Tab-separated table of C-alpha atoms in Angstrom:
chain	number	residue	atom	x	y	z
A	692	MET	CA	44.644	127.493	256.306
A	693	ALA	CA	44.814	131.220	257.003
A	694	LYS	CA	47.554	130.738	259.593
A	695	ASP	CA	49.706	128.724	257.209
A	696	ASP	CA	49.212	130.729	254.005
A	697	GLU	CA	51.450	133.789	253.880
A	698	ARG	CA	49.217	135.419	251.265
A	699	ILE	CA	46.461	135.680	253.882
A	700	ARG	CA	47.237	138.482	256.336
A	701	ALA	CA	44.004	138.775	258.303
A	702	VAL	CA	40.639	137.082	258.756
A	703	TYR	CA	37.328	138.368	260.029
A	704	MET	CA	33.757	137.155	260.211
A	705	ASN	CA	30.410	138.884	259.777
A	706	GLY	CA	26.831	137.756	259.273
A	707	SER	CA	24.394	136.030	261.598
A	708	ARG	CA	27.005	134.064	263.527
A	709	THR	CA	28.349	137.302	264.989
A	710	ASN	CA	24.910	138.380	266.237
A	711	PRO	CA	24.064	137.010	269.705
A	712	ASN	CA	20.389	137.853	269.159
A	713	VAL	CA	19.991	135.513	266.190
A	714	PRO	CA	18.749	132.008	267.073
A	715	LYS	CA	21.378	129.399	266.288
A	716	ASP	CA	20.457	126.616	263.868
A	717	ILE	CA	21.965	124.148	261.414
A	718	PHE	CA	21.533	126.438	258.394
A	719	GLN	CA	23.662	129.355	259.604
A	720	ASP	CA	26.398	130.192	257.125
A	721	TYR	CA	29.987	130.997	257.982
A	722	ASP	CA	30.564	134.454	256.481
A	723	ILE	CA	34.361	134.693	256.362
A	724	VAL	CA	36.660	137.288	254.824
A	725	TYR	CA	40.342	136.767	254.026
A	726	VAL	CA	42.455	139.912	253.718
A	727	VAL	CA	45.140	138.963	251.196
A	728	THR	CA	48.260	140.373	249.584
A	729	GLU	CA	46.747	139.830	246.108
A	730	THR	CA	43.675	138.109	244.712
A	731	GLU	CA	44.887	136.794	241.351
A	732	SER	CA	46.444	133.554	242.581
A	733	PHE	CA	43.290	132.694	244.535
A	734	ILE	CA	41.176	133.116	241.392
A	735	GLU	CA	43.373	131.534	238.694
A	736	ASP	CA	43.410	128.149	240.430
A	737	ARG	CA	40.440	127.470	242.667
A	738	GLN	CA	41.706	124.070	243.784
A	739	TRP	CA	42.771	125.630	247.079
A	740	ILE	CA	39.171	125.782	248.306
A	741	ASN	CA	39.007	121.957	248.246
A	742	ILE	CA	40.686	122.004	251.643
A	743	PHE	CA	37.354	122.932	253.231
A	744	GLY	CA	35.538	119.738	252.249
A	745	GLU	CA	33.473	118.010	249.585
A	746	PHE	CA	31.155	120.324	247.688
A	747	ILE	CA	27.563	120.008	246.643
A	748	MET	CA	27.908	123.236	244.683
A	749	VAL	CA	30.052	126.366	244.460
A	750	GLN	CA	28.946	129.776	243.242
A	751	GLU	CA	31.347	132.536	242.167
A	752	PRO	CA	29.059	135.614	242.096
A	753	ASP	CA	31.711	138.011	240.824
A	754	ARG	CA	32.428	135.807	237.805
A	755	LEU	CA	28.686	135.538	237.102
A	756	ASP	CA	28.282	139.304	237.327
A	757	LYS	CA	31.123	139.838	234.868
A	758	ALA	CA	29.573	137.324	232.460
A	759	ILE	CA	26.420	139.438	232.188
A	760	GLY	CA	28.332	142.656	231.633
A	761	MET	CA	28.467	144.091	235.128
A	762	LYS	CA	31.542	146.034	236.154
A	763	VAL	CA	33.585	144.087	238.712
A	764	ASP	CA	37.171	144.352	239.874
A	765	PHE	CA	38.602	140.920	240.636
A	766	SER	CA	41.867	142.536	241.708
A	767	GLN	CA	40.180	144.046	244.777
A	768	SER	CA	37.761	141.346	245.939
A	769	TYR	CA	36.333	137.980	244.942
A	770	ALA	CA	33.920	135.569	246.589
A	771	TYR	CA	33.389	131.822	246.739
A	772	LEU	CA	30.034	130.624	248.095
A	773	MET	CA	30.386	126.982	249.040
A	774	LEU	CA	27.786	124.387	250.056
A	775	PHE	CA	29.214	121.137	251.428
A	776	VAL	CA	27.894	117.597	251.595
A	777	ASP	CA	27.922	117.790	255.406
A	778	GLY	CA	25.346	120.612	255.196
A	779	ASN	CA	27.691	123.434	256.118
A	780	ARG	CA	28.015	126.534	253.972
A	781	ILE	CA	30.926	128.976	253.832
A	782	ASP	CA	30.627	132.331	252.102
A	783	LEU	CA	34.295	133.209	251.715
A	784	GLN	CA	35.422	136.544	250.347
A	785	ILE	CA	39.010	137.404	249.561
A	786	GLU	CA	39.921	141.067	249.468
A	787	THR	CA	42.969	143.297	249.461
A	788	LYS	CA	43.991	145.371	252.446
A	789	GLU	CA	43.026	148.492	250.482
A	790	TYR	CA	39.512	147.162	249.919
A	791	MET	CA	39.220	146.098	253.554
A	792	MET	CA	40.174	149.572	254.821
A	793	LYS	CA	37.274	151.097	252.865
A	794	ASN	CA	34.643	148.650	254.059
A	795	TYR	CA	35.649	147.011	257.344
A	796	LEU	CA	33.918	149.449	259.677
A	797	LYS	CA	30.685	149.633	257.674
A	798	ASP	CA	29.236	146.417	259.099
A	799	LYS	CA	28.870	146.569	262.885
A	800	LEU	CA	28.316	142.811	263.013
A	801	THR	CA	31.996	142.064	262.475
A	802	VAL	CA	34.382	139.950	264.539
A	803	PRO	CA	38.161	139.847	263.853
A	804	LEU	CA	39.580	136.295	263.912
A	805	LEU	CA	43.207	136.675	262.830
A	806	ASP	CA	45.464	139.680	262.238
A	807	LYS	CA	49.066	138.865	261.400
A	808	ASP	CA	50.082	142.459	260.669
A	809	HIS	CA	47.738	144.301	263.048
A	810	CYS	CA	46.090	145.855	260.013
A	811	LEU	CA	42.439	145.465	261.028
A	812	PRO	CA	41.088	148.740	262.464
A	813	ASP	CA	39.740	148.692	266.006
A	814	ILE	CA	36.052	147.923	265.990
A	815	PRO	CA	33.483	147.896	268.808
A	816	LEU	CA	31.844	144.675	269.917
A	817	PRO	CA	29.383	143.396	267.300
A	818	THR	CA	25.948	144.994	267.446
A	819	GLU	CA	22.830	144.773	265.299
A	820	ARG	CA	21.937	148.393	266.047
A	821	GLY	CA	22.711	149.391	262.471
A	822	TYR	CA	20.020	146.977	261.306
A	823	TYR	CA	17.243	148.299	263.548
A	824	ILE	CA	14.023	149.440	261.894
A	825	LYS	CA	14.320	153.079	260.857
A	826	ARG	CA	11.651	155.636	261.732
A	827	PRO	CA	9.708	156.795	258.668
A	828	THR	CA	9.861	160.349	257.464
A	829	GLU	CA	6.565	161.923	256.494
A	830	GLY	CA	7.678	161.859	252.876
A	831	HIS	CA	8.406	158.134	253.034
A	832	PHE	CA	5.018	157.488	254.646
A	833	ILE	CA	3.210	159.486	251.956
A	834	SER	CA	5.130	157.733	249.190
A	835	CYS	CA	4.434	154.319	250.704
A	836	THR	CA	0.682	154.818	251.114
A	837	ASN	CA	0.271	156.415	247.709
A	838	ASP	CA	2.258	153.722	245.926
A	839	PHE	CA	0.411	150.923	247.731
A	840	TRP	CA	-3.045	152.128	246.721
A	841	TRP	CA	-2.055	153.298	243.240
A	842	CYS	CA	-0.346	150.085	242.170
A	843	LEU	CA	-3.281	147.912	243.183
A	844	GLN	CA	-5.065	149.062	240.022
A	845	ASN	CA	-2.273	147.440	238.034
A	846	VAL	CA	-2.795	144.175	239.891
A	847	ALA	CA	-6.549	144.330	239.194
A	848	LYS	CA	-5.995	145.159	235.524
A	849	GLY	CA	-3.631	142.216	235.138
A	850	ILE	CA	-6.159	139.819	236.658
A	851	TRP	CA	-8.991	141.024	234.385
A	852	ARG	CA	-6.748	140.673	231.342
A	853	ASP	CA	-5.686	137.178	232.460
A	854	GLN	CA	-2.062	138.328	232.611
A	855	LEU	CA	-0.916	136.268	235.573
A	856	PRO	CA	2.833	137.123	235.460
A	857	TYR	CA	2.079	140.853	235.312
A	858	SER	CA	-0.507	140.859	238.106
A	859	LYS	CA	1.620	138.655	240.370
A	860	TYR	CA	4.695	140.802	239.790
A	861	MET	CA	2.833	144.013	240.602
A	862	PHE	CA	1.373	142.519	243.765
A	863	GLU	CA	4.416	140.660	245.048
A	864	CYS	CA	7.173	143.090	244.078
A	865	ILE	CA	5.494	146.509	244.319
A	866	VAL	CA	2.417	146.316	246.517
A	867	ARG	CA	3.946	143.880	248.994
A	868	THR	CA	7.054	146.026	249.353
A	869	ASN	CA	4.907	148.914	250.567
A	870	LEU	CA	2.859	146.657	252.825
A	871	GLU	CA	6.079	145.450	254.427
A	872	TYR	CA	7.309	149.003	254.949
A	873	MET	CA	4.119	149.668	256.905
A	874	ILE	CA	4.414	146.466	258.908
A	875	SER	CA	8.026	147.334	259.748
A	876	TRP	CA	7.119	150.803	260.984
A	877	TRP	CA	4.270	149.429	263.068
A	878	ILE	CA	6.613	146.905	264.706
A	879	GLY	CA	9.179	149.664	265.158
A	880	ILE	CA	6.666	151.730	267.111
A	881	ALA	CA	5.705	148.716	269.249
A	882	TYR	CA	9.361	148.038	270.112
A	883	ASP	CA	10.638	151.617	270.240
A	884	PHE	CA	12.668	151.014	267.066
A	885	GLN	CA	15.097	148.803	268.973
A	886	VAL	CA	14.721	145.590	266.954
A	887	SER	CA	15.921	144.164	263.661
A	888	LEU	CA	13.579	142.230	261.383
A	889	GLY	CA	16.403	140.369	259.649
A	890	ALA	CA	16.995	139.861	255.954
A	891	MET	CA	13.793	140.036	253.891
A	892	ASN	CA	11.819	140.721	257.098
A	893	LYS	CA	12.178	137.098	258.156
A	894	TYR	CA	11.267	137.910	261.775
A	895	PHE	CA	7.800	139.327	261.057
A	896	LYS	CA	6.212	136.317	262.738
A	897	LYS	CA	8.245	136.905	265.888
A	898	TYR	CA	7.148	140.515	266.328
A	899	LEU	CA	3.639	140.698	264.885
A	900	PRO	CA	0.635	139.882	267.088
A	901	LYS	CA	-0.823	136.509	266.101
A	902	GLU	CA	-3.927	138.124	264.571
A	903	TYR	CA	-1.871	140.332	262.271
A	904	TRP	CA	0.506	137.528	261.382
A	905	LYS	CA	-2.458	135.371	260.319
A	906	MET	CA	-3.643	138.214	258.104
A	907	TYR	CA	-0.189	138.590	256.615
A	908	GLU	CA	-0.053	134.864	255.832
A	909	LYS	CA	-3.283	135.218	253.877
A	910	THR	CA	-1.688	137.808	251.574
A	911	TYR	CA	0.217	134.957	249.912
A	912	ALA	CA	-1.853	133.378	247.152
A	913	ASP	CA	-1.339	130.789	244.452
A	914	SER	CA	-2.143	131.288	240.756
A	915	ASN	CA	-5.913	131.079	241.273
A	916	TYR	CA	-7.406	134.511	240.580
A	917	ASP	CA	-10.094	134.124	243.253
A	918	HIS	CA	-7.355	133.443	245.775
A	919	ILE	CA	-5.352	136.424	244.531
A	920	TRP	CA	-8.389	138.671	245.025
A	921	GLU	CA	-8.758	137.357	248.571
A	922	ALA	CA	-5.102	138.119	249.215
A	923	ILE	CA	-5.512	141.632	247.809
A	924	PHE	CA	-8.389	142.535	250.108
A	925	VAL	CA	-6.664	141.068	253.185
A	926	ALA	CA	-3.548	143.074	252.305
A	927	CYS	CA	-5.687	146.202	252.035
A	928	GLN	CA	-7.261	145.548	255.431
A	929	LEU	CA	-3.911	144.942	257.114
A	930	PHE	CA	-2.346	147.991	255.451
A	931	ARG	CA	-5.281	150.150	256.576
A	932	ILE	CA	-5.124	148.999	260.205
A	933	LEU	CA	-1.393	149.428	260.554
A	934	GLY	CA	-1.243	152.558	258.405
A	935	ARG	CA	-3.736	154.362	260.613
A	936	ASP	CA	-1.747	153.388	263.706
A	937	VAL	CA	1.530	154.598	262.192
A	938	ALA	CA	-0.095	157.847	261.039
A	939	THR	CA	-1.440	158.472	264.550
A	940	ALA	CA	1.908	157.730	266.195
A	941	PHE	CA	3.784	160.224	264.012
A	942	ASP	CA	1.013	162.738	263.442
A	943	PHE	CA	0.926	161.921	259.732
A	944	SER	CA	-2.191	161.961	257.587
A	945	TYR	CA	-3.478	158.589	256.404
A	946	PRO	CA	-5.070	158.836	252.893
A	947	GLU	CA	-8.594	157.768	253.813
A	948	GLU	CA	-10.069	158.982	250.535
A	949	ASP	CA	-7.576	157.047	248.402
A	950	ASP	CA	-8.279	153.961	250.504
A	951	LEU	CA	-12.066	154.268	250.177
A	952	LYS	CA	-12.119	154.995	246.447
A	953	MET	CA	-9.552	152.344	245.520
A	954	ILE	CA	-11.406	149.642	247.456
A	955	LYS	CA	-14.553	150.576	245.540
A	956	TYR	CA	-12.605	150.457	242.269
A	957	LEU	CA	-11.063	147.076	243.067
A	958	ARG	CA	-14.429	145.555	243.875
A	959	CYS	CA	-15.785	146.924	240.622
A	960	VAL	CA	-12.964	145.392	238.577
A	961	LYS	CA	-13.304	142.095	240.430
A	962	ASP	CA	-16.934	141.848	239.303
A	963	LEU	CA	-16.361	142.989	235.716
A	964	PRO	CA	-17.342	140.471	233.043
A	965	VAL	CA	-14.501	139.402	230.755
A	966	ASP	CA	-16.146	141.167	227.807
A	967	ALA	CA	-16.775	144.459	229.643
A	968	LYS	CA	-16.672	147.563	227.444
A	969	GLU	CA	-16.458	150.147	230.242
A	970	ILE	CA	-15.682	150.546	233.924
A	971	ILE	CA	-18.353	152.277	236.005
A	972	THR	CA	-17.463	152.607	239.673
């Protein structure tokens, strides 16, 4: 299609298919970008995407963003995310040459496929180096450890109050984020910060020792409060082990006192009766 359509001046690909280190499987998307003379005609009539096959579903994220009040500029770029009945998925973005010039070199996992006007800037061979784990600064380490231990009291409070959505949110979205920072840094040290963990840390299992991976698995609980408490204390143990290692490697100070006192507090809250009138740790 790109060869035959004069509106399309260049094509390039990014995403996992450009990364030789990513295992190939049947769920890999095709992340394709069309550099076009204008976007309007591609948006006004979307029938042109039918050439790619029969759809299960199509998402237009830019249109959805605009519908909820976000600021988007259809005249510069627009995306169609397409899932087909044959199982393939194409994430196709159309963008102007102006937009491409601002963003093309930002993603090192980029492969040019077609360039009718020789407008695509020269780019080195694709590399995942830009996605490698970053070394923590001392400030980031301090923030991570403090936030991990501090926010656990919110999780505990939510459980005691029988506020499942609140406690799960605090654990999964705040506490877990800090746990995963620590896991990432620990893996970075083990591999000299020369590996990528993928989107949403999907390669934790690949790089963590089996013992630590088993602990990490146990940090995922269902809606049962007893199970959530078990997950909390396993998360604390894993964070402590890895946090001490990271602190030693970078000559940082691990907050032993916060750790000790918060564990005591958590155990106290866990054992509180539902009609408790005070907290005595």
